Coordinates of C-alpha atoms in Angstrom, one line a residue:
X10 CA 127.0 138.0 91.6
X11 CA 129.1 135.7 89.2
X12 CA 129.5 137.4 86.0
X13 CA 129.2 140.9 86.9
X14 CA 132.7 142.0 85.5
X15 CA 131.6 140.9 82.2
X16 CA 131.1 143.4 79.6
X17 CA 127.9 142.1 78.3
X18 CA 126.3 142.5 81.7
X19 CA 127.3 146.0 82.8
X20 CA 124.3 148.0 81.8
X21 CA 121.9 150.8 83.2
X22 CA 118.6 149.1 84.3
X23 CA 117.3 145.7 85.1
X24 CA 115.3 145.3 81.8
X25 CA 118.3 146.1 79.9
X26 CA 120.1 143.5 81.9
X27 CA 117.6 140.8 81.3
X28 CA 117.8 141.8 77.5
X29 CA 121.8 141.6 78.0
X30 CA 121.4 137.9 79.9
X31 CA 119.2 137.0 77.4
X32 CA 122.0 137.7 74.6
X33 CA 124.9 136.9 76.9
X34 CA 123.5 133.1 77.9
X35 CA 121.9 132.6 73.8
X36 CA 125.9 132.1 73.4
X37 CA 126.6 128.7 73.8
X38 CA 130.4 129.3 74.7
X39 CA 128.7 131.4 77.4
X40 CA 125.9 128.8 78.7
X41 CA 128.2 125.8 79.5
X42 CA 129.9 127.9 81.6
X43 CA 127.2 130.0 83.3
X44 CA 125.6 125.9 84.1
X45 CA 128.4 125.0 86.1
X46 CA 129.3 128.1 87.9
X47 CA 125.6 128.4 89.0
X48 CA 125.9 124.6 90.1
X49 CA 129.6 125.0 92.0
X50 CA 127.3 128.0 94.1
X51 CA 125.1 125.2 95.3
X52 CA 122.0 125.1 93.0
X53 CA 120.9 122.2 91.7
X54 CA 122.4 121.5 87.9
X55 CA 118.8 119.9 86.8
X56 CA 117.3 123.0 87.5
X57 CA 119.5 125.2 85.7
X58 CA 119.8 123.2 82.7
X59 CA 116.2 122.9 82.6
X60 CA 116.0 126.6 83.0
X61 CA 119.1 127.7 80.0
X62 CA 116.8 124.6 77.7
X63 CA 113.8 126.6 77.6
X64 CA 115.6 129.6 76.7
X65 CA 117.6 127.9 73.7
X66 CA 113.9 126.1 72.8
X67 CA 112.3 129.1 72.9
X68 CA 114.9 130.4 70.5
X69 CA 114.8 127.2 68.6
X70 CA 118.8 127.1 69.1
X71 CA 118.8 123.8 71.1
X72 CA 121.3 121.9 68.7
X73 CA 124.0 124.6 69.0
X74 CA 123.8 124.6 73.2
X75 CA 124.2 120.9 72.8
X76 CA 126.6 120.9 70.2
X77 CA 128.8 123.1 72.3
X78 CA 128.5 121.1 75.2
X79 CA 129.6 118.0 73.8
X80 CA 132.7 119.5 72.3
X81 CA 133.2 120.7 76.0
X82 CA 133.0 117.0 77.7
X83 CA 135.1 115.7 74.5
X84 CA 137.7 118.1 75.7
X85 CA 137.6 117.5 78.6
X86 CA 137.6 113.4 78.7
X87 CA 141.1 112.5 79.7
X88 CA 140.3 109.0 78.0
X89 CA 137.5 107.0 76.4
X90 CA 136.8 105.1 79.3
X91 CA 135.6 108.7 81.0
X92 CA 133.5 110.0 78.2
X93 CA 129.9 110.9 78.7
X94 CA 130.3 108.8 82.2
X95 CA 129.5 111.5 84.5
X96 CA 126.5 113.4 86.1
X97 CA 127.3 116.8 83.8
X98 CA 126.0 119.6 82.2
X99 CA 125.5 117.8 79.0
X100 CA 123.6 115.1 80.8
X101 CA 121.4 117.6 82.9
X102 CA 120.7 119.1 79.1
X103 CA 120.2 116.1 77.5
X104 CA 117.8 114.6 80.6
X105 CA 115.4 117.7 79.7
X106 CA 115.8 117.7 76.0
X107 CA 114.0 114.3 75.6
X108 CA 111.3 115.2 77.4
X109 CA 110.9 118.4 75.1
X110 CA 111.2 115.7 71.6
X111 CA 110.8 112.8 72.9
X112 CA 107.9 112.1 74.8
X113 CA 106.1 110.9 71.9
X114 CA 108.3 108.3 70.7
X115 CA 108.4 106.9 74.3
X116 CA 104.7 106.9 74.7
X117 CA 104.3 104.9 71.4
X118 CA 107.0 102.3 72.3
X119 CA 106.6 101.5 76.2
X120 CA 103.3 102.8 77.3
X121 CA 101.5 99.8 76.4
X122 CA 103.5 97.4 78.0
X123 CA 104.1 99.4 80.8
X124 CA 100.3 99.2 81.0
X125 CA 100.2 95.4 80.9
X126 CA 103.0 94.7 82.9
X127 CA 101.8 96.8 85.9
X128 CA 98.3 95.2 85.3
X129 CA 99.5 91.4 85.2
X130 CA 101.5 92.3 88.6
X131 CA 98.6 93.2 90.5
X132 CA 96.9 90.1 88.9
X133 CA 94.3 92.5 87.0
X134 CA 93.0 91.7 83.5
X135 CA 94.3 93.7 81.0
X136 CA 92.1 96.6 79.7
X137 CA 88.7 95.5 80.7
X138 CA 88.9 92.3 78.3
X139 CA 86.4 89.2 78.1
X140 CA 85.8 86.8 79.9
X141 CA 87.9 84.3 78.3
X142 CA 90.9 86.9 78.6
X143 CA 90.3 87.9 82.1
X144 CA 90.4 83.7 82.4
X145 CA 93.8 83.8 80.5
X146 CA 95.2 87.0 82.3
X147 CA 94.7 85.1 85.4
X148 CA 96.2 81.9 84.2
X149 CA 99.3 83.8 82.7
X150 CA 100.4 86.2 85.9
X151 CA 103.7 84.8 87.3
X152 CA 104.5 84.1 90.6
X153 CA 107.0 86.5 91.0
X154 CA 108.8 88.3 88.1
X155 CA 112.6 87.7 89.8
X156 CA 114.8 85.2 87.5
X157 CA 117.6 85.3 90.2
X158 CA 117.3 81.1 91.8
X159 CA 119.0 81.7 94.5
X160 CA 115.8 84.7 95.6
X161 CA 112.8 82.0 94.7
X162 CA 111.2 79.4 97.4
X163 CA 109.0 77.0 96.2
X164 CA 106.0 78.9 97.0
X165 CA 106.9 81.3 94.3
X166 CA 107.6 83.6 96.8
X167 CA 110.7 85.6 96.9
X168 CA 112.8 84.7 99.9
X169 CA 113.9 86.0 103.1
X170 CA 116.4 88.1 101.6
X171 CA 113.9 91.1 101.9
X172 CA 113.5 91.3 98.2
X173 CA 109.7 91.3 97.1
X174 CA 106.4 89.1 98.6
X175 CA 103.6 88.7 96.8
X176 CA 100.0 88.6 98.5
X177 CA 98.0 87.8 95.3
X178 CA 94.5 86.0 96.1
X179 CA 94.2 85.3 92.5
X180 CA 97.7 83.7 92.5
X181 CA 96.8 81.5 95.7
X182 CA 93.6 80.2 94.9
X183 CA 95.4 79.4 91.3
X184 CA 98.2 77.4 92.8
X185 CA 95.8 75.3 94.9
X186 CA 93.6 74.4 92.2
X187 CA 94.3 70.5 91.5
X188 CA 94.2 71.2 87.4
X189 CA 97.5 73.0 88.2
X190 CA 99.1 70.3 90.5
X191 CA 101.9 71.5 92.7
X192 CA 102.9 74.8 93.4
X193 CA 106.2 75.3 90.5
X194 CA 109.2 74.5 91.8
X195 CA 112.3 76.9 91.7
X196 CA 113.7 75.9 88.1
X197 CA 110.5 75.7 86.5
X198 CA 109.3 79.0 88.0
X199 CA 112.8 80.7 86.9
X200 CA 112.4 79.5 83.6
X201 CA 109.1 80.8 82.8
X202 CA 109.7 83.8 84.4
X203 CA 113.0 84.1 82.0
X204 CA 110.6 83.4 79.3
X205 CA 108.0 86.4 80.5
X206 CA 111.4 88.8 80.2
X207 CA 112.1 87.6 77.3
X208 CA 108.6 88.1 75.7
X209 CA 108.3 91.6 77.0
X210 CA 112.1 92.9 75.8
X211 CA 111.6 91.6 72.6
X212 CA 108.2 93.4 72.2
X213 CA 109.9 96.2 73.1
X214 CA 112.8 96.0 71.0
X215 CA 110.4 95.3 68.2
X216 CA 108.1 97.9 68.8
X217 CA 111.6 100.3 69.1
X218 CA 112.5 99.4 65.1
X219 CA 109.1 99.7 64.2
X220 CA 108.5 103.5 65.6
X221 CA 110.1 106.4 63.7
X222 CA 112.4 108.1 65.6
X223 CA 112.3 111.7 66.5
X224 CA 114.2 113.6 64.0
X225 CA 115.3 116.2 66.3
X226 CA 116.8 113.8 68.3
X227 CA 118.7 112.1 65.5
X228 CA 120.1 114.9 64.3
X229 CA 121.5 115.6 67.7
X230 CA 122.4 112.1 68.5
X231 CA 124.3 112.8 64.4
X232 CA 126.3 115.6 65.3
X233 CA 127.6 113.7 68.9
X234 CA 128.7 110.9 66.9
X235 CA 130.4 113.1 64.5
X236 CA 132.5 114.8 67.0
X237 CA 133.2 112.3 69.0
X238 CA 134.8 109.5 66.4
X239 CA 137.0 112.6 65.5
X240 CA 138.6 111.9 68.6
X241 CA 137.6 108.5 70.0
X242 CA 137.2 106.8 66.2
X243 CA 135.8 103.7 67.8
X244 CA 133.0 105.0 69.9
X245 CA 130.3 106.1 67.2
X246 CA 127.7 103.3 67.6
X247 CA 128.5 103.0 72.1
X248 CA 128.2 106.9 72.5
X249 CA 124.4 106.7 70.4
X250 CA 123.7 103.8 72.9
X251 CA 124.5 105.6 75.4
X252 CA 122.4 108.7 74.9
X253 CA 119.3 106.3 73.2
X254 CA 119.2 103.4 75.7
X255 CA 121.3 104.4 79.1
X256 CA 119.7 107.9 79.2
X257 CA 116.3 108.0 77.3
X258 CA 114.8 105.3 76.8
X259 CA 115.9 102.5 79.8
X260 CA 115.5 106.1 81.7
X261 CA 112.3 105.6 81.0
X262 CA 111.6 102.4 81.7
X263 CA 112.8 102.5 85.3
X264 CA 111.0 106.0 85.6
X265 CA 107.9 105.6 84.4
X266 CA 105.9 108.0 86.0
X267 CA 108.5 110.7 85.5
X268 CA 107.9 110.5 81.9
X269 CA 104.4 110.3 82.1
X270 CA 104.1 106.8 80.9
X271 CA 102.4 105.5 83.7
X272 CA 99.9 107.6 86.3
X273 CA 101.7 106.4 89.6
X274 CA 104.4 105.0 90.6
X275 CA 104.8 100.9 89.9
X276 CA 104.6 98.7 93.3
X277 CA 107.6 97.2 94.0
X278 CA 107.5 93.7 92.1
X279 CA 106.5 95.6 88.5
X280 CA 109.4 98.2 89.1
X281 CA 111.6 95.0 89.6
X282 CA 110.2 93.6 86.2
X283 CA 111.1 97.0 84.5
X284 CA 114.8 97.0 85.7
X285 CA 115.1 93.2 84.4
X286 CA 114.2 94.6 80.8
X287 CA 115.8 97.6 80.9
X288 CA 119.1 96.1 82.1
X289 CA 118.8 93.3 79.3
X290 CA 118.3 95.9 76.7
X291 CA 121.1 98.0 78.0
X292 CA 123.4 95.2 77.1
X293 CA 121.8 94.7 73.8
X294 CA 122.6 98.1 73.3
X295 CA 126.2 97.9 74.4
X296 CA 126.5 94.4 72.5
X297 CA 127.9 93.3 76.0
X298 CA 126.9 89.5 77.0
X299 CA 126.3 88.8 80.5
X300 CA 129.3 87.1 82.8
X301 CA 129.2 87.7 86.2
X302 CA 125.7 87.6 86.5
X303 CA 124.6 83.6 86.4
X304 CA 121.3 84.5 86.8
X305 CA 121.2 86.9 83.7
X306 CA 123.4 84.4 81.5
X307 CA 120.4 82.8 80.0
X308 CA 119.4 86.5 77.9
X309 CA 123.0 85.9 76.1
X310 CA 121.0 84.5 73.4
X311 CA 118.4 86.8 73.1
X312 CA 121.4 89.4 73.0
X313 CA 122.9 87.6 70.3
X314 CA 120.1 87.6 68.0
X315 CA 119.3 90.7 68.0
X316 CA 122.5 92.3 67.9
X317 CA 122.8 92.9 64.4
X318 CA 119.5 94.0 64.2
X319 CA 120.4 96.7 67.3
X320 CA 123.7 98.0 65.8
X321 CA 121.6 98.6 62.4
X322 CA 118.9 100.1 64.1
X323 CA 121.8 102.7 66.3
X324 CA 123.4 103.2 62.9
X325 CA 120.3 104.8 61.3
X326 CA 118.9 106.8 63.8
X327 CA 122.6 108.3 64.6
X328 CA 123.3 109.0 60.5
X329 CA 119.8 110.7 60.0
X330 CA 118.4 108.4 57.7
X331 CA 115.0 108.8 56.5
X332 CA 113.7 105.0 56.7
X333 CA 114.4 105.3 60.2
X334 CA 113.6 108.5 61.5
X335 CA 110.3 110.5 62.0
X336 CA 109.8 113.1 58.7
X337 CA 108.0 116.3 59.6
X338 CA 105.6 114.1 62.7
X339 CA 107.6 116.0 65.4
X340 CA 106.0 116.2 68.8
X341 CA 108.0 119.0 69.7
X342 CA 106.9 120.7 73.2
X343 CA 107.2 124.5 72.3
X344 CA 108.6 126.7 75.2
X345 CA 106.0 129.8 75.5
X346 CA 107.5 133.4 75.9
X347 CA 106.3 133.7 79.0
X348 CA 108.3 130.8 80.5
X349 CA 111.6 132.2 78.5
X350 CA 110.7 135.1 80.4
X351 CA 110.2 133.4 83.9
X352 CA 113.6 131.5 83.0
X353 CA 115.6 134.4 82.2
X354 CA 114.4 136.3 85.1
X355 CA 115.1 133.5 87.6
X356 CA 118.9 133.1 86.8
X357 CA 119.2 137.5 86.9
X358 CA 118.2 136.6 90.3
X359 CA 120.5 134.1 90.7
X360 CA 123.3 135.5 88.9
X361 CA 123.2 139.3 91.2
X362 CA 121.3 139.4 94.1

């Protein structure tokens, strides 16, 4: 019982107490709060977030829970370095908000290449083509997907460092026949696999610019840069990379399967491929070059042409602006009654017996 010396909540009978809740959390002073003492009493903070979202969605009210809450990590950020870092409320929120707006936008941008990049790994061809691509599929699959030297042998293999194998019949019979010559050695196999993740961030990237952005989503991502330059004046454009790339969509990338993008999860080699990308475009994002990384030092080019083209892309989808994002195409996943009802019923529980 957590809140039961509140005067909202001292009532006669439990259906005027769910209506009280109902008012009582629908306050978004009140929510923040209510998130983390449930989580300090050992439930999990996904599952409450997820629970006070539906309740705001249902009331369409989302932007004022999440306004509130990032006024409540502002405050609460004893310097720049420590804003948004943490596994919080507002990250809990945010991690269930995108999957409510932003599902669509995801599935237009990365589901595709997913698709073909899970495919090539398992040496398949690509959506039931032709012949002549099945023949080019074949001739196109990598060794490995890893761009780190020192993890390559010259069987293409990764080394003994416990990393990934590959077992691909496709691939040996490939390498042995003569047209090929010799199995590639290390630089030559590094370099076209840099070459591969090149390809398949910039298609991404591209495809990213080309796809309206969810508007519901830029207006949030509008009002966190808002407040938070009228405290940290410098952050506008690394806070929106934060939210878009760190914790939606490279979020997805890693995770496809937990956003629906893919049916199960990817074996070990294509989820390997999918953190190259999304670690690349996470620097993009940040307009941070690689150092300490030799392996990674190569994409400092790729970084550096496209940064311009990222920072102008982050500026429009974080001011709103129309040639940027989505205008009335929302895919917006409406919270039935019946599941504000579940929700509200579940934390009563939680909050008194």
């Amino acid at each position: 019982m957590l809140i039961a010396a509140s005067p909202h909540v001292s009532l006669r009978n439990k259906r005027d107490n769910l209506l009280n809740l109902e008012r009582f959390i629908l306050d978004p002073e009140n929510a923040y709060p209510i998130i983390q003492a449930l989580t300090k009493s050992g439930l999990a903070r996904e599952d409450v977030s997820t629970c006070v979202m539906y309740i705001y969605q249902a009331n369409h009210s989302t932007p004022d829970l999440l306004s509130v809450a990032v006024k409540k990590e502002i405050e609460q950020a004893r310097e720049e370095s420590s804003l948004f870092r943490e596994d919080s409320a507002l990250a809990s929120l945010w991690s269930c908000y995108i999957r409510l707006e932003g599902l669509r936008f995801l599935f237009l941008v990365l589901a595709e290449s997913i698709y073909d990049i899970a495919h090539i790994a398992a040496g398949k061809t690509l959506r039931k083509g032709s012949e002549d691509r099945a023949y080019y599929t074949e001739m196109l699959v990598p060794q490995s997907y890893e761009v780190d030297k020192r993890k390559l042998n010259s069987t293409g293999d990764m080394g003994s460092s416990g990393a990934l194998t590959r077992s691909n019949n496709n691939n040996k019979s490939m390498n042995r026949d003569p047209s090929f010559g010799n199995v590639l050695d290390v630089n030559t196999e590094q370099f076209t696999n840099v070459l591969h993740l090149k390809l398949a961030a910039q298609t991404i990237f591209n495809k990213i610019r080309a796809t309206p952005f969810p508007e519901n989503l830029s207006k949030i991502l509008n009002s966190i840069k808002i407040k938070t330059e009228s405290n940290f004046s410098d952050l506008g454009l690394g806070v929106t990379a934060n939210f878009v790339f760190l914790r939606y969509i490279c979020s997805a990338i890693t995770n496809p399967t937990g956003f629906g993008l893919y049916k199960r999860a990817p074996d070990a080699e294509t989820l390997r491929f999918l953190v190259l990308i999304s670690k690349v475009l996470q620097n993009l994002a940040f307009g941070v070059e690689f150092e300490k990384e030799e392996s990674m030092i190569s994409f400092n080019d790729f970084i550096k042409q496209n940064r311009n083209n990222m920072n102008t892309w982050l500026g429009g989808v974080s001011d709103n602006k129309t040639e940027t994002v989505e205008d009335g195409t929302n895919f917006s996943v409406e919270i039935s009654q019946g599941v504000r009802a579940n929700c509200i019923k579940w934390m009563y529980r939680e909050l008194w017996m």
